[in-house]
Amino acid sequence: MTRLLAFLSKTPVLFGFFVATIVILISFSPLRQSLDGPLLDQIFSGDAAKARLAEFSAEQKLAHFWVTVINDTLFPLAYGGLLMGLAARFGGRYGTLAAIPALLTIVFDLAENTVQALALSGTLDLLGLKSFLTPAKMGFLLIAFLVAVVFLIAAGFRRIRQS
């Protein structure tokens, strides 16, 4: 894990993850517009996700499936890699420990995407798991984001003090 974090914390890698995060985030817009409402990713409860899925046409399900499988598989890798890299780079001796919430965010986001892709394809309905997966993902994301912001602010203060 140390070698991975050393790689993720390099400036070009962080910049690449930042750009990828923005580009992928923007790439969700056409689907959002075509669905005229929230994506399944934005719904926290399994029952609400099932109700939302029932509103989709076959074409909307297919479009949502491909965005989930492609865009929303790359998205947690991008933002999660960015948050892990920031934690590792600016977390000092706590960098490895500080990167864990971002890693857990990736794991829960990919699990949620799998559940959604199975439901969107009509293969298996496990959307009830969203009642656990989505809040866990968002909780770990919030923690990972706050960790990165706190470490960035602390690094900024250290830099100002050294000047």
Tab-separated table of C-alpha atoms in Angstrom:
chain	number	residue	atom	x	y	z
A	1	MET	CA	0.000	0.000	0.000
A	2	THR	CA	2.920	2.327	0.690
A	3	ARG	CA	4.148	2.104	-2.909
A	4	LEU	CA	0.651	2.768	-4.237
A	5	LEU	CA	0.256	5.815	-2.002
A	6	ALA	CA	3.688	7.085	-3.012
A	7	PHE	CA	2.554	6.911	-6.638
A	8	LEU	CA	-0.861	8.478	-5.962
A	9	SER	CA	0.722	11.393	-4.087
A	10	LYS	CA	2.892	12.560	-7.015
A	11	THR	CA	1.932	15.962	-8.431
A	12	PRO	CA	1.245	14.808	-12.018
A	13	VAL	CA	-0.907	11.920	-10.744
A	14	LEU	CA	-2.881	14.215	-8.425
A	15	PHE	CA	-3.392	16.679	-11.256
A	16	GLY	CA	-4.485	13.876	-13.593
A	17	PHE	CA	-6.995	12.589	-11.044
A	18	PHE	CA	-8.309	16.121	-10.479
A	19	VAL	CA	-8.860	16.688	-14.217
A	20	ALA	CA	-10.386	13.221	-14.647
A	21	THR	CA	-12.751	13.839	-11.724
A	22	ILE	CA	-14.008	17.090	-13.280
A	23	VAL	CA	-14.343	15.632	-16.800
A	24	ILE	CA	-16.171	12.520	-15.584
A	25	LEU	CA	-18.448	14.588	-13.354
A	26	ILE	CA	-19.419	16.707	-16.357
A	27	SER	CA	-19.998	13.554	-18.428
A	28	PHE	CA	-22.997	12.634	-16.246
A	29	SER	CA	-24.949	15.739	-17.373
A	30	PRO	CA	-26.474	14.333	-20.591
A	31	LEU	CA	-27.845	11.313	-18.733
A	32	ARG	CA	-29.220	13.490	-15.921
A	33	GLN	CA	-31.021	15.604	-18.502
A	34	SER	CA	-32.422	12.609	-20.395
A	35	LEU	CA	-33.740	11.032	-17.186
A	36	ASP	CA	-35.419	14.263	-16.106
A	37	GLY	CA	-34.531	13.570	-12.500
A	38	PRO	CA	-31.970	11.889	-10.281
A	39	LEU	CA	-29.706	9.047	-11.266
A	40	LEU	CA	-29.917	5.920	-9.130
A	41	ASP	CA	-26.590	6.950	-7.575
A	42	GLN	CA	-28.261	9.958	-6.011
A	43	ILE	CA	-30.917	7.902	-4.221
A	44	PHE	CA	-30.131	6.660	-0.719
A	45	SER	CA	-32.895	4.129	-0.116
A	46	GLY	CA	-33.427	0.823	-1.840
A	47	ASP	CA	-37.189	1.304	-2.017
A	48	ALA	CA	-36.836	4.773	-3.548
A	49	ALA	CA	-34.309	3.389	-6.066
A	50	LYS	CA	-36.748	0.624	-7.049
A	51	ALA	CA	-39.493	3.199	-7.543
A	52	ARG	CA	-37.180	5.399	-9.630
A	53	LEU	CA	-36.075	2.427	-11.741
A	54	ALA	CA	-39.710	1.609	-12.488
A	55	GLU	CA	-40.106	5.110	-13.975
A	56	PHE	CA	-37.387	4.512	-16.603
A	57	SER	CA	-38.115	3.486	-20.171
A	58	ALA	CA	-36.084	0.655	-21.716
A	59	GLU	CA	-33.896	3.248	-23.469
A	60	GLN	CA	-33.303	5.148	-20.227
A	61	LYS	CA	-32.358	1.937	-18.429
A	62	LEU	CA	-29.885	1.074	-21.174
A	63	ALA	CA	-28.333	4.556	-21.147
A	64	HIS	CA	-28.129	4.551	-17.347
A	65	PHE	CA	-26.577	1.067	-17.431
A	66	TRP	CA	-23.743	2.147	-19.731
A	67	VAL	CA	-23.085	5.361	-17.815
A	68	THR	CA	-22.975	3.322	-14.600
A	69	VAL	CA	-20.660	0.677	-16.049
A	70	ILE	CA	-18.278	3.100	-17.771
A	71	ASN	CA	-18.449	6.615	-16.326
A	72	ASP	CA	-19.427	5.664	-12.797
A	73	THR	CA	-16.781	2.974	-12.599
A	74	LEU	CA	-14.089	5.457	-13.575
A	75	PHE	CA	-15.489	8.229	-11.339
A	76	PRO	CA	-14.770	6.642	-7.921
A	77	LEU	CA	-11.336	5.601	-9.138
A	78	ALA	CA	-10.631	9.216	-10.120
A	79	TYR	CA	-12.013	11.059	-7.094
A	80	GLY	CA	-10.983	8.267	-4.724
A	81	GLY	CA	-7.462	8.216	-6.130
A	82	LEU	CA	-7.302	12.003	-5.765
A	83	LEU	CA	-8.435	11.900	-2.135
A	84	MET	CA	-6.096	9.001	-1.313
A	85	GLY	CA	-3.198	10.814	-2.952
A	86	LEU	CA	-3.917	14.060	-1.101
A	87	ALA	CA	-4.153	12.219	2.225
A	88	ALA	CA	-0.879	10.416	1.543
A	89	ARG	CA	0.928	13.532	0.336
A	90	PHE	CA	-0.141	15.927	3.044
A	91	GLY	CA	-0.937	13.552	5.897
A	92	GLY	CA	2.667	13.095	7.012
A	93	ARG	CA	3.079	10.059	9.215
A	94	TYR	CA	-0.709	9.639	9.250
A	95	GLY	CA	-0.982	9.588	5.454
A	96	THR	CA	-1.565	5.852	5.120
A	97	LEU	CA	-4.213	5.820	7.828
A	98	ALA	CA	-5.798	8.999	6.433
A	99	ALA	CA	-6.149	7.379	2.992
A	100	ILE	CA	-8.396	4.573	4.311
A	101	PRO	CA	-11.713	6.493	4.155
A	102	ALA	CA	-11.067	7.314	0.472
A	103	LEU	CA	-10.265	3.666	-0.234
A	104	LEU	CA	-13.484	2.600	1.497
A	105	THR	CA	-15.400	5.173	-0.553
A	106	ILE	CA	-14.103	3.546	-3.734
A	107	VAL	CA	-15.075	0.074	-2.506
A	108	PHE	CA	-18.606	1.110	-1.509
A	109	ASP	CA	-19.132	3.151	-4.681
A	110	LEU	CA	-18.092	0.240	-6.900
A	111	ALA	CA	-20.324	-2.136	-4.918
A	112	GLU	CA	-23.229	0.295	-5.329
A	113	ASN	CA	-22.517	0.537	-9.073
A	114	THR	CA	-22.587	-3.249	-9.358
A	115	VAL	CA	-25.972	-3.416	-7.619
A	116	GLN	CA	-27.323	-0.695	-9.902
A	117	ALA	CA	-25.934	-2.248	-13.085
A	118	LEU	CA	-27.509	-5.595	-12.184
A	119	ALA	CA	-30.882	-3.919	-11.617
A	120	LEU	CA	-30.660	-1.736	-14.736
A	121	SER	CA	-29.864	-4.767	-16.894
A	122	GLY	CA	-32.731	-6.739	-15.377
A	123	THR	CA	-30.311	-9.421	-14.209
A	124	LEU	CA	-30.805	-9.245	-10.444
A	125	ASP	CA	-32.598	-6.812	-8.153
A	126	LEU	CA	-30.397	-6.085	-5.146
A	127	LEU	CA	-31.385	-2.415	-4.961
A	128	GLY	CA	-32.389	-2.922	-1.327
A	129	LEU	CA	-28.637	-2.925	-0.571
A	130	LYS	CA	-28.533	0.762	-1.557
A	131	SER	CA	-30.059	1.588	1.829
A	132	PHE	CA	-26.680	0.542	3.281
A	133	LEU	CA	-24.230	1.053	0.411
A	134	THR	CA	-25.115	4.620	-0.590
A	135	PRO	CA	-25.088	6.142	2.925
A	136	ALA	CA	-21.830	4.288	3.681
A	137	LYS	CA	-20.286	5.566	0.438
A	138	MET	CA	-21.374	9.125	1.140
A	139	GLY	CA	-20.229	8.948	4.771
A	140	PHE	CA	-16.766	7.735	3.839
A	141	LEU	CA	-16.628	10.305	1.024
A	142	LEU	CA	-17.400	13.102	3.470
A	143	ILE	CA	-14.727	11.860	5.874
A	144	ALA	CA	-12.171	11.473	3.058
A	145	PHE	CA	-12.965	14.956	1.748
A	146	LEU	CA	-12.665	16.534	5.196
A	147	VAL	CA	-9.382	14.713	5.839
A	148	ALA	CA	-7.969	16.024	2.558
A	149	VAL	CA	-9.147	19.587	3.249
A	150	VAL	CA	-7.763	19.597	6.808
A	151	PHE	CA	-4.391	18.259	5.641
A	152	LEU	CA	-4.264	20.764	2.770
A	153	ILE	CA	-5.016	23.659	5.118
A	154	ALA	CA	-2.417	22.415	7.606
A	155	ALA	CA	0.161	22.129	4.805
A	156	GLY	CA	-0.686	25.672	3.716
A	157	PHE	CA	-0.158	27.004	7.238
A	158	ARG	CA	3.152	25.133	7.529
A	159	ARG	CA	4.290	26.649	4.251
A	160	ILE	CA	3.304	30.172	5.337
A	161	ARG	CA	5.097	29.732	8.670
A	162	GLN	CA	8.262	28.583	6.906
A	163	SER	CA	8.293	31.621	4.618
